[in-house]
mmCIF file of C-alpha atoms and ligand atoms in Angstrom:
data_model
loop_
_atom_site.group_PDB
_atom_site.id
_atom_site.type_symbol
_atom_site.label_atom_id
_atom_site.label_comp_id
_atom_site.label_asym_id
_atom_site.label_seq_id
_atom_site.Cartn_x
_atom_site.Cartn_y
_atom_site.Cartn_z
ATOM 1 C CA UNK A 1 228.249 105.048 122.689
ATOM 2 C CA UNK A 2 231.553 103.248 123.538
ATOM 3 C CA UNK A 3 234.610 105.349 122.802
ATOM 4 C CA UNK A 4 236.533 101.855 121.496
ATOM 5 C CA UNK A 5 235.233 102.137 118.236
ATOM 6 C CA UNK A 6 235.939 103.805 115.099
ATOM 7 C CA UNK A 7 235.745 107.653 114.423
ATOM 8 C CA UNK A 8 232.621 107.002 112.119
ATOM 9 C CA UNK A 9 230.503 106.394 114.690
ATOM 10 C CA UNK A 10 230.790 109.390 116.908
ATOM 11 C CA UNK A 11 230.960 111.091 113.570
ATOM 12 C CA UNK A 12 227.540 110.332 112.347
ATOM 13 C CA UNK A 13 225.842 112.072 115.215
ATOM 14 C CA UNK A 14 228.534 114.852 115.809
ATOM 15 C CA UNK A 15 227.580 115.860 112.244
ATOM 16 C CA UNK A 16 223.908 116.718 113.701
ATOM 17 C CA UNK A 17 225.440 118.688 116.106
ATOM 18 C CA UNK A 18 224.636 116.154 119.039
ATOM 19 C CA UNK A 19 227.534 115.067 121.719
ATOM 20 C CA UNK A 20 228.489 112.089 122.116
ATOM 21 C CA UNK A 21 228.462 110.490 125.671
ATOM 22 C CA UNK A 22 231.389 107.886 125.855
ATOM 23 C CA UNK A 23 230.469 104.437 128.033
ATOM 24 C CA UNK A 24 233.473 101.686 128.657
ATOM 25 C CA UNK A 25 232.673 98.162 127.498
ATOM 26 C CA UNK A 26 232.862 95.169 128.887
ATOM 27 C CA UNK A 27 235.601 92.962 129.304
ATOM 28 C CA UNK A 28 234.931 89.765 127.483
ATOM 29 C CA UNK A 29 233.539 90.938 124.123
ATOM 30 C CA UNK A 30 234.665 94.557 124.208
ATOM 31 C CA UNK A 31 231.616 95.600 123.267
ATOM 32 C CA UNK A 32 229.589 98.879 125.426
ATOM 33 C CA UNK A 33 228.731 97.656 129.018
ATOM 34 C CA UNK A 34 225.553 97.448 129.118
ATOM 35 C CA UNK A 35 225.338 98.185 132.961
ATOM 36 C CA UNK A 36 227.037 101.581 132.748
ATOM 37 C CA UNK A 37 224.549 102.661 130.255
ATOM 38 C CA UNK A 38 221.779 104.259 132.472
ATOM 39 C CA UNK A 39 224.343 105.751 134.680
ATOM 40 C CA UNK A 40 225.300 108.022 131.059
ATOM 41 C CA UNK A 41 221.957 109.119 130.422
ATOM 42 C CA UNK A 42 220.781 112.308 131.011
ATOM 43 C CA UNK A 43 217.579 114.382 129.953
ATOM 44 C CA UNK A 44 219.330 115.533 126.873
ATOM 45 C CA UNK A 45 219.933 111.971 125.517
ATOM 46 C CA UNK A 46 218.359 111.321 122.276
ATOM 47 C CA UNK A 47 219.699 108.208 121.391
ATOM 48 C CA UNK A 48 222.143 105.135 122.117
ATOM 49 C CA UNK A 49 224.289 103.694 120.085
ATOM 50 C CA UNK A 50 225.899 100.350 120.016
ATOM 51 C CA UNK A 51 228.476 99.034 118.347
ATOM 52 C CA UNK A 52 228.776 95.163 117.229
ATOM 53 C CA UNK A 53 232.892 94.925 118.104
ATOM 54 C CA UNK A 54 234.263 91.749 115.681
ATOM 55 C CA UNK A 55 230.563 91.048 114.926
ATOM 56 C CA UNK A 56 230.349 89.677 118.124
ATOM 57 C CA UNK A 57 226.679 91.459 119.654
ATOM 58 C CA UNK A 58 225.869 93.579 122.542
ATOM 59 C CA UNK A 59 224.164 92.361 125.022
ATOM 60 C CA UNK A 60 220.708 93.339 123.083
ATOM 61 C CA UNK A 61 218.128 92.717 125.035
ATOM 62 C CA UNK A 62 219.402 94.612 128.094
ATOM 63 C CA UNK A 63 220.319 97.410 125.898
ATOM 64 C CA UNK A 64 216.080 97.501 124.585
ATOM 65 C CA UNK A 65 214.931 97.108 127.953
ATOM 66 C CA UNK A 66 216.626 99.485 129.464
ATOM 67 C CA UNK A 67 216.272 102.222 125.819
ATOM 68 C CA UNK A 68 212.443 101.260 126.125
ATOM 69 C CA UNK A 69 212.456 102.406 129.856
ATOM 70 C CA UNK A 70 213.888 105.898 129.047
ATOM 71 C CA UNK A 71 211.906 105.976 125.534
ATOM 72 C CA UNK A 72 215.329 106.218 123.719
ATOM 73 C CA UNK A 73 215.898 104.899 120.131
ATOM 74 C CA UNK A 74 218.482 102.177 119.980
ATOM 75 C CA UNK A 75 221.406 102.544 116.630
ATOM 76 C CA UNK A 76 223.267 99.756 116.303
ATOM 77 C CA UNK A 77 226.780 100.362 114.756
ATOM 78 C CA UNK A 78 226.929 97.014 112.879
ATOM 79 C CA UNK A 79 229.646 98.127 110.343
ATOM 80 C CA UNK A 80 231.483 94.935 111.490
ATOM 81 C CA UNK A 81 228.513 92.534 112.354
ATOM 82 C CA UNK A 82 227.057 92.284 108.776
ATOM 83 C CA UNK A 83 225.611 88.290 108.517
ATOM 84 C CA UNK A 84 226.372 88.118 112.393
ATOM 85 C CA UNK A 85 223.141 87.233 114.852
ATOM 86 C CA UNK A 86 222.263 87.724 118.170
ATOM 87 C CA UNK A 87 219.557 85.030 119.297
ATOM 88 C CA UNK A 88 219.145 84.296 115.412
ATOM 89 C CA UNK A 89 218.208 88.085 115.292
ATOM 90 C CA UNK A 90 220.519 89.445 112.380
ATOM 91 C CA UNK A 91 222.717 92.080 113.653
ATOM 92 C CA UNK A 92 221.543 95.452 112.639
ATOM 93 C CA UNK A 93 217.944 94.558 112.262
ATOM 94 C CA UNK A 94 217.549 94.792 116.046
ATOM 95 C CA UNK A 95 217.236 98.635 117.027
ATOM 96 C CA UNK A 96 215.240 101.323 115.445
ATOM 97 C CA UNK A 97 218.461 102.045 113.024
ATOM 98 C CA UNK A 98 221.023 99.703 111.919
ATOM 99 C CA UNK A 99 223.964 100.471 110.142
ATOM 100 C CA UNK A 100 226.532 98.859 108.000
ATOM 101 C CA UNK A 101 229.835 99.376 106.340
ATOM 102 C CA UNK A 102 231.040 98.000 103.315
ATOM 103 C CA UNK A 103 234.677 99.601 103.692
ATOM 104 C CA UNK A 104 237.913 97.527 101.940
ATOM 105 C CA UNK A 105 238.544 96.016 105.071
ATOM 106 C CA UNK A 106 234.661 95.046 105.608
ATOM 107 C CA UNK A 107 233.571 90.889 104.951
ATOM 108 C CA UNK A 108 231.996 92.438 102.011
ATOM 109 C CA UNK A 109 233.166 95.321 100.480
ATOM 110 C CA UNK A 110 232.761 97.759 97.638
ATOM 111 C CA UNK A 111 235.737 99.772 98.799
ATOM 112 C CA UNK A 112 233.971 102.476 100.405
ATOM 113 C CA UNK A 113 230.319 102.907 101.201
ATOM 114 C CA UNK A 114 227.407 101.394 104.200
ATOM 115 C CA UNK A 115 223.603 100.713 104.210
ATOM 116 C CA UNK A 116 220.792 101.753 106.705
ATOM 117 C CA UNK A 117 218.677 99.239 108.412
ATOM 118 C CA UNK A 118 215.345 100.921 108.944
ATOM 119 C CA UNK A 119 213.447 99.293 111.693
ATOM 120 C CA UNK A 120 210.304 102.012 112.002
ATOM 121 C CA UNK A 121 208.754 102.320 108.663
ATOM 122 C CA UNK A 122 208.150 106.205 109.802
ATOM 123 C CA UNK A 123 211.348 107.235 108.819
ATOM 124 C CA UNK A 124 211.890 105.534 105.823
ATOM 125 C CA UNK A 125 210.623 108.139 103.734
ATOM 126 C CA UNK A 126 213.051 110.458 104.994
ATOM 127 C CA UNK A 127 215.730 108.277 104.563
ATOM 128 C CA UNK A 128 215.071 108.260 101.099
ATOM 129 C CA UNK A 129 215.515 112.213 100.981
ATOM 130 C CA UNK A 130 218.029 111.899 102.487
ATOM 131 C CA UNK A 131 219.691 109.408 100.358
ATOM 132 C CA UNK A 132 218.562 111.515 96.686
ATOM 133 C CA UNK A 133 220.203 114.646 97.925
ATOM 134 C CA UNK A 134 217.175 115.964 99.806
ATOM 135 C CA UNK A 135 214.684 115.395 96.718
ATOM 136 C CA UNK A 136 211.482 113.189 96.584
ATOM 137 C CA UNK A 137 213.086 111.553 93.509
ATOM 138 C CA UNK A 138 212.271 108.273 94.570
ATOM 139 C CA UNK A 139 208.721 109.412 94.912
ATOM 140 C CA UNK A 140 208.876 110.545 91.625
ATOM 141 C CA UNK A 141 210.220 107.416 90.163
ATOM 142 C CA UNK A 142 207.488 105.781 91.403
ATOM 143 C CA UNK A 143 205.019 107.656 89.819
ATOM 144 C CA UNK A 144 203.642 108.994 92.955
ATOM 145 C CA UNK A 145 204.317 112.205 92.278
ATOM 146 C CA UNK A 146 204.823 114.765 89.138
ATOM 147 C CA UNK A 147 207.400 116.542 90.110
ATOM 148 C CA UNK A 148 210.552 116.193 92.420
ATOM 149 C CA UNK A 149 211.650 118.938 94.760
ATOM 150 C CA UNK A 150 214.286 119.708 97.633
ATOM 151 C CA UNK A 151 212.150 118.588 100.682
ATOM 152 C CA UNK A 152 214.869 118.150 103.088
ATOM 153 C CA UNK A 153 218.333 117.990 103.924
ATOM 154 C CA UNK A 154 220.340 115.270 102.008
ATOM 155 C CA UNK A 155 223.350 114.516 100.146
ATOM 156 C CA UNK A 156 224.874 112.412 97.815
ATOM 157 C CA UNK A 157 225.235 108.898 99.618
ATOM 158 C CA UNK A 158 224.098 106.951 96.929
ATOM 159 C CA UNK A 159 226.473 104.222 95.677
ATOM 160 C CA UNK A 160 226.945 103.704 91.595
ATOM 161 C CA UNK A 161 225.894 101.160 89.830
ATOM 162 C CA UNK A 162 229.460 99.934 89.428
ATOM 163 C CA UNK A 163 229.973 99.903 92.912
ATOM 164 C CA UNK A 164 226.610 98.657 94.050
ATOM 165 C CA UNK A 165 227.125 95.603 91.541
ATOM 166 C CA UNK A 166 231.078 95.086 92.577
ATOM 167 C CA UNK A 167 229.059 94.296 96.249
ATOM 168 C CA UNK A 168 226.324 92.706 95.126
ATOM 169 C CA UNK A 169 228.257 89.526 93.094
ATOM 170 C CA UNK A 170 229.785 89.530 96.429
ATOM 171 C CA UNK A 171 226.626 89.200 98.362
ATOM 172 C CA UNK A 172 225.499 86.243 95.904
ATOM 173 C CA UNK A 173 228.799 84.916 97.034
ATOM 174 C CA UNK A 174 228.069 85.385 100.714
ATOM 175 C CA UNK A 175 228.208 81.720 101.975
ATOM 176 C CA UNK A 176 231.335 80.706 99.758
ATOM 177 C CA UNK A 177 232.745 84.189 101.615
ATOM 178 C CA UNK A 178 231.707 83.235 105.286
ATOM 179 C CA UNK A 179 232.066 79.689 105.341
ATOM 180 C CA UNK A 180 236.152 80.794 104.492
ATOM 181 C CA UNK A 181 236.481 83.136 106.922
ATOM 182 C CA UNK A 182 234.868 81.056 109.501
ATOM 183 C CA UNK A 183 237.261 78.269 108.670
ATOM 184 C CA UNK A 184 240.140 80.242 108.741
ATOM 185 C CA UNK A 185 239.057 82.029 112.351
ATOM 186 C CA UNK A 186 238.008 78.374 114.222
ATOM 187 C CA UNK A 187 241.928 77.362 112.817
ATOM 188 C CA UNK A 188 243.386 80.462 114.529
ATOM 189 C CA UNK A 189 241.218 79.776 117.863
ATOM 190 C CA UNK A 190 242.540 75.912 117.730
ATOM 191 C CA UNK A 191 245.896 76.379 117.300
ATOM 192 C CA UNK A 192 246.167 79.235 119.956
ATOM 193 C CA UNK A 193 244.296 77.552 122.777
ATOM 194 C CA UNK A 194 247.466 75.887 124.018
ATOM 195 C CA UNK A 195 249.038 79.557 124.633
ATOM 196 C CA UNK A 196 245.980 80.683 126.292
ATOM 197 C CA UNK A 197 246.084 77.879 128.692
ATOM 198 C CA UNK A 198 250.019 79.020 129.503
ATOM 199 C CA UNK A 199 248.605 82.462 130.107
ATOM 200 C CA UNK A 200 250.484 84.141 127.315
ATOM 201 C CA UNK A 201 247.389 85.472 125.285
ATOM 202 C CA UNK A 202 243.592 85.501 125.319
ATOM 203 C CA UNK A 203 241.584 84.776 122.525
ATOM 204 C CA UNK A 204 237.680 85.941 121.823
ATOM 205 C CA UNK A 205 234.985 85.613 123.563
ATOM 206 C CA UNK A 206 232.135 83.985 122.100
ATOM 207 C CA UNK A 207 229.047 84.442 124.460
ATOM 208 C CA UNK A 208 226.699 81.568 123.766
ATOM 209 C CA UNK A 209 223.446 83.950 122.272
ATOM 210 C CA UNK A 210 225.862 84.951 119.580
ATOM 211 C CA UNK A 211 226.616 83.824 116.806
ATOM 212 C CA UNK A 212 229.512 85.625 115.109
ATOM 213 C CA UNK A 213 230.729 86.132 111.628
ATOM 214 C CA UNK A 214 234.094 85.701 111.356
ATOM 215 C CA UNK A 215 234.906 89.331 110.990
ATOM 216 C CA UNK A 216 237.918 89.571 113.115
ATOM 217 C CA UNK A 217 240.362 87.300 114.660
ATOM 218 C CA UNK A 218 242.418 89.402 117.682
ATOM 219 C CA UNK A 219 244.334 88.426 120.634
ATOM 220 C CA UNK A 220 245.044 89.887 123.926
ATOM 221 C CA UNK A 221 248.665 90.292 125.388
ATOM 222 C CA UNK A 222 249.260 90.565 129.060
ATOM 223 C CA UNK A 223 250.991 94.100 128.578
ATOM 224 C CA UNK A 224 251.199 96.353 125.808
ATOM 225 C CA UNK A 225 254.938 96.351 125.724
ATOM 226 C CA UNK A 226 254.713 92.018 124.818
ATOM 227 C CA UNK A 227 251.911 93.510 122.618
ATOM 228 C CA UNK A 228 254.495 96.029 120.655
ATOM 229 C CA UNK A 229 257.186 93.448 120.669
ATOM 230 C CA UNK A 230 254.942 90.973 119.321
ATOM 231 C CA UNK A 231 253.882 93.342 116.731
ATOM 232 C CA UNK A 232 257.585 94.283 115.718
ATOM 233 C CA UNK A 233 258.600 90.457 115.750
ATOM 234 C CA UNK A 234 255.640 89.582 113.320
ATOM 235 C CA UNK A 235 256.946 92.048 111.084
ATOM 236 C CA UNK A 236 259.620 90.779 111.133
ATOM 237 C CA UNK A 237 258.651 87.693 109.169
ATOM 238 C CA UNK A 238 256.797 89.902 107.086
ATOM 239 C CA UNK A 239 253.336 89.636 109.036
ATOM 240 C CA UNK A 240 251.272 92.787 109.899
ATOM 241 C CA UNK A 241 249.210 92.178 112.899
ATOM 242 C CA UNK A 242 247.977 96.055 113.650
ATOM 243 C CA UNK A 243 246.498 96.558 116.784
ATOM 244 C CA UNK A 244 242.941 98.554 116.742
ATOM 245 C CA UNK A 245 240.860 101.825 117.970
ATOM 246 C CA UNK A 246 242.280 104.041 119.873
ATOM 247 C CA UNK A 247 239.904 105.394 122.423
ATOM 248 C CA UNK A 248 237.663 108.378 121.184
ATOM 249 C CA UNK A 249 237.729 109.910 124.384
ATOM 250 C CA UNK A 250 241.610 110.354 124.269
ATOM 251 C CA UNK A 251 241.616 111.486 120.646
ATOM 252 C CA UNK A 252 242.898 114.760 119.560
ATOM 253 C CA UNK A 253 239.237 115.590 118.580
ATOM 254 C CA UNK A 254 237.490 113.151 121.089
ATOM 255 C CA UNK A 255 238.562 114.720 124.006
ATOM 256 C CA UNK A 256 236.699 117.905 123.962
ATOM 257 C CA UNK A 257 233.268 115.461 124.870
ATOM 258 C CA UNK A 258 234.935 114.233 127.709
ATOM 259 C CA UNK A 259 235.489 115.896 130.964
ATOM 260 C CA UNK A 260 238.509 114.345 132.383
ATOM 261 C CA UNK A 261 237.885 113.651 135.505
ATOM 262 C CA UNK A 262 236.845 109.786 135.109
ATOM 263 C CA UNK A 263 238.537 107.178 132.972
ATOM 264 C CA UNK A 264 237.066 104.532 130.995
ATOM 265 C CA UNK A 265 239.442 101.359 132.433
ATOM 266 C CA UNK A 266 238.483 98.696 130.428
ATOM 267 C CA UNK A 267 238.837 100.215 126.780
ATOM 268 C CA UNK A 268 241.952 102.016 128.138
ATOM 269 C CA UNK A 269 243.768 98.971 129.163
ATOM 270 C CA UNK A 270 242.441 96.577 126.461
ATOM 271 C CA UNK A 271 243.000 98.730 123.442
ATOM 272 C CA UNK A 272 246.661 99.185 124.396
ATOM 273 C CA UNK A 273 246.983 95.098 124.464
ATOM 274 C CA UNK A 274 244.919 93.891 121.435
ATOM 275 C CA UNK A 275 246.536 93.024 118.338
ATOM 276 C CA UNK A 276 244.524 91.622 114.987
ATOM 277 C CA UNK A 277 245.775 88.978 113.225
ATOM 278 C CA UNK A 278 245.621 88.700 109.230
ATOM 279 C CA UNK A 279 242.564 86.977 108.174
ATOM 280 C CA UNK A 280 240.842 87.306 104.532
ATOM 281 C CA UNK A 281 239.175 85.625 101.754
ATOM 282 C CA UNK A 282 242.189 84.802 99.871
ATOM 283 C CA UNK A 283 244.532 83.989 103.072
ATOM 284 C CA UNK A 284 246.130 80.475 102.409
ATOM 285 C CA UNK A 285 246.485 78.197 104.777
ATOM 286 C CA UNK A 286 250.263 78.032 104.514
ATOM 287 C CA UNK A 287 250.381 82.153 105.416
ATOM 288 C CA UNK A 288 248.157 80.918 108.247
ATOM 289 C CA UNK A 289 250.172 78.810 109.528
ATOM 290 C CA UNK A 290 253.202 81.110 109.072
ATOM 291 C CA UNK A 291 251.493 83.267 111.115
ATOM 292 C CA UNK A 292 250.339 80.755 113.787
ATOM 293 C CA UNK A 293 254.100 79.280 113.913
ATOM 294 C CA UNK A 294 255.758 82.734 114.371
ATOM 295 C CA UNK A 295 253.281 83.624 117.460
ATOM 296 C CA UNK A 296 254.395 80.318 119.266
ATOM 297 C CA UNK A 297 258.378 80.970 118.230
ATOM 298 C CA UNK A 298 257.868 84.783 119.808
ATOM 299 C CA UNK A 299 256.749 82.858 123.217
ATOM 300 C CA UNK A 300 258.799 80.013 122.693
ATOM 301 C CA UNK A 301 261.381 82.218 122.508
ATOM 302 C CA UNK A 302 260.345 84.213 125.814
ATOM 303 C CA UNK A 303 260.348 81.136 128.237
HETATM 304 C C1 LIG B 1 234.284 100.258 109.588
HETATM 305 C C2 LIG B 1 233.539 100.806 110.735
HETATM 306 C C3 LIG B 1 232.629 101.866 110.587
HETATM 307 C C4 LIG B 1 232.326 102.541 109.294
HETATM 308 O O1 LIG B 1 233.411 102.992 108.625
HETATM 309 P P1 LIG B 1 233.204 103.768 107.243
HETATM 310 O O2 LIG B 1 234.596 103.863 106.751
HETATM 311 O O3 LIG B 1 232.582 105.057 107.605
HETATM 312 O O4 LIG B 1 232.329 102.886 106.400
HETATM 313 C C5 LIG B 1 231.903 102.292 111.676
HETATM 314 N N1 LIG B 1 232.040 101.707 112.861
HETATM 315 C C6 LIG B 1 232.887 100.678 113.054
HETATM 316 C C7 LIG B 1 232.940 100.038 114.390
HETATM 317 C C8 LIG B 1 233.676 100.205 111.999
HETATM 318 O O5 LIG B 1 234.507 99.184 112.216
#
């Protein structure tokens, strides 16, 4: 798994008492690098895990060629890629498991919670113990059994009604939702190509077999200190523009999977220079542009 990504990830197998292997990503998309995947492995891997950065996908069919080759199941962290493709391949419905996040600060949210994308239909039973606490509830339910027991492990991951219906008027919703994010992330990428040609920021990376959903709009400083005093002059006019993960393998927790000896370049360097910019449902264009007028004063300002 990448160690640029949130704590969830690393979490969910960690859990299970498995270790996670950290892997840098790529440049461009800042999403795992594929070609330093196999080089990870060992005969103790059971699994790997992607994760969908922005909503922007993995280089996927690398990533199955290569887990097919070592027999490995493929999770795909698409907490960020829900409505997001890959060769019109949904994100999340490409590996064995998919997963998804419907966290506050999600496209669609119902404050806290996720779904599993099941790709093998052998393991969707156990899911579903998993799900009901460890019963065969379900089963039960469904009249196709008389009883329910504890069969498994399990918990209590299912989401209300309340909640599940506070997500699902905004899944009905779901083009109204992404054709205004989409809107509002194209205006960012116009109105910031001019700096990128000065060499004052990148913008994303879009590679042509995806097709991205708006999740995230970030730019790229050339150092982290014009990152930090970018950051401090935005808030300044009252904008926050965070920057993102800090690298797992660095963490106060992380570090104990890692040995120390290597680094992971890329996701050192490019988490210390990436800085999000505001962008949600009910951002007007006039904060937009607030925000897009204050970037070019800061490097106005600078030259
Ligand atoms: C949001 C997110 C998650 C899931 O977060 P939860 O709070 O556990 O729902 C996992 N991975 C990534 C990359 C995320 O951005």
């Amino acid at each position: 798994m990448p160690s640029y990504t949130f704590t969830s990830t690393a979490n969910a197998f960690v859990l299970r008492g498995a270790r996670p292997v950290f892997v840098d990503i790529r440049p461009d998309t800042l999403n795992i690098d594929e070609r330093l995947i196999e080089r990870a492995l060992s005969p103790k891997t059971k699994a790997i895990c992607v994760v969908h950065y922005a909503g922007v996908a993995c280089e996927m069919d690398a990533i199955l060629a290569l887990a097919e080759a070592h027999k490995l199941p493929v999770v795909e962290d698409a907490a960020q890629g829900v409505k997001a493709f890959y060769k019109d391949r949904a994100l999340g419905s490409i590996g064995d498991f998919g997963c998804f996040s419907f966290h506050e600060t999600k496209n669609f949210s119902s404050g806290e919670g996720g779904a599993l994308l099941i790709n093998a239909p052998s393991f969707a039973e156990r899911a579903e113990y998993i799900l009901e606490k460890g019963t065969n509830r379900s089963r039960f339910f469904r009249g196709e059994v008389n009883k329910y027991n504890w069969v498994d492990i399990g918990s209590s991951y299912l989401p209300s009604e309340i909640v599940a219906a506070f997500l699902w008027a905004q899944l009905e919703q779901a083009e109204v939702i992404q054709s205004k994010r989409m809107a509002l992330w194209e205006r960012y990428h116009f109105a910031l190509e001019e700096l990128e040609r000065r060499e004052s920021l990148r913008r994303p990376i879009i590679p042509s077999s995806c097709r991205h959903n708006a999740h995230m709009y970030y730019l790229l400083l050339p150092t982290t200190s014009i990152r930090n005093e970018l950051m401090e002059y935005l808030k300044s006019k009252g904008i926050l523009a965070p920057f993102h993960f800090l690298p797992l393998h660095a963490s106060p927790f992380g570090q104990q999977y890692w040995s120390g000896e290597k680094s992971l370049p890329i996701t050192e360097d490019l988490s210390s220079r990436l800085m999000r910019l505001p962008l949600f449902f009910d951002f007007s264009l006039a904060e937009q542009d607030h925000v897009i007028e204050s970037i070019c004063s800061y490097f106005s300002s600078r030259h």
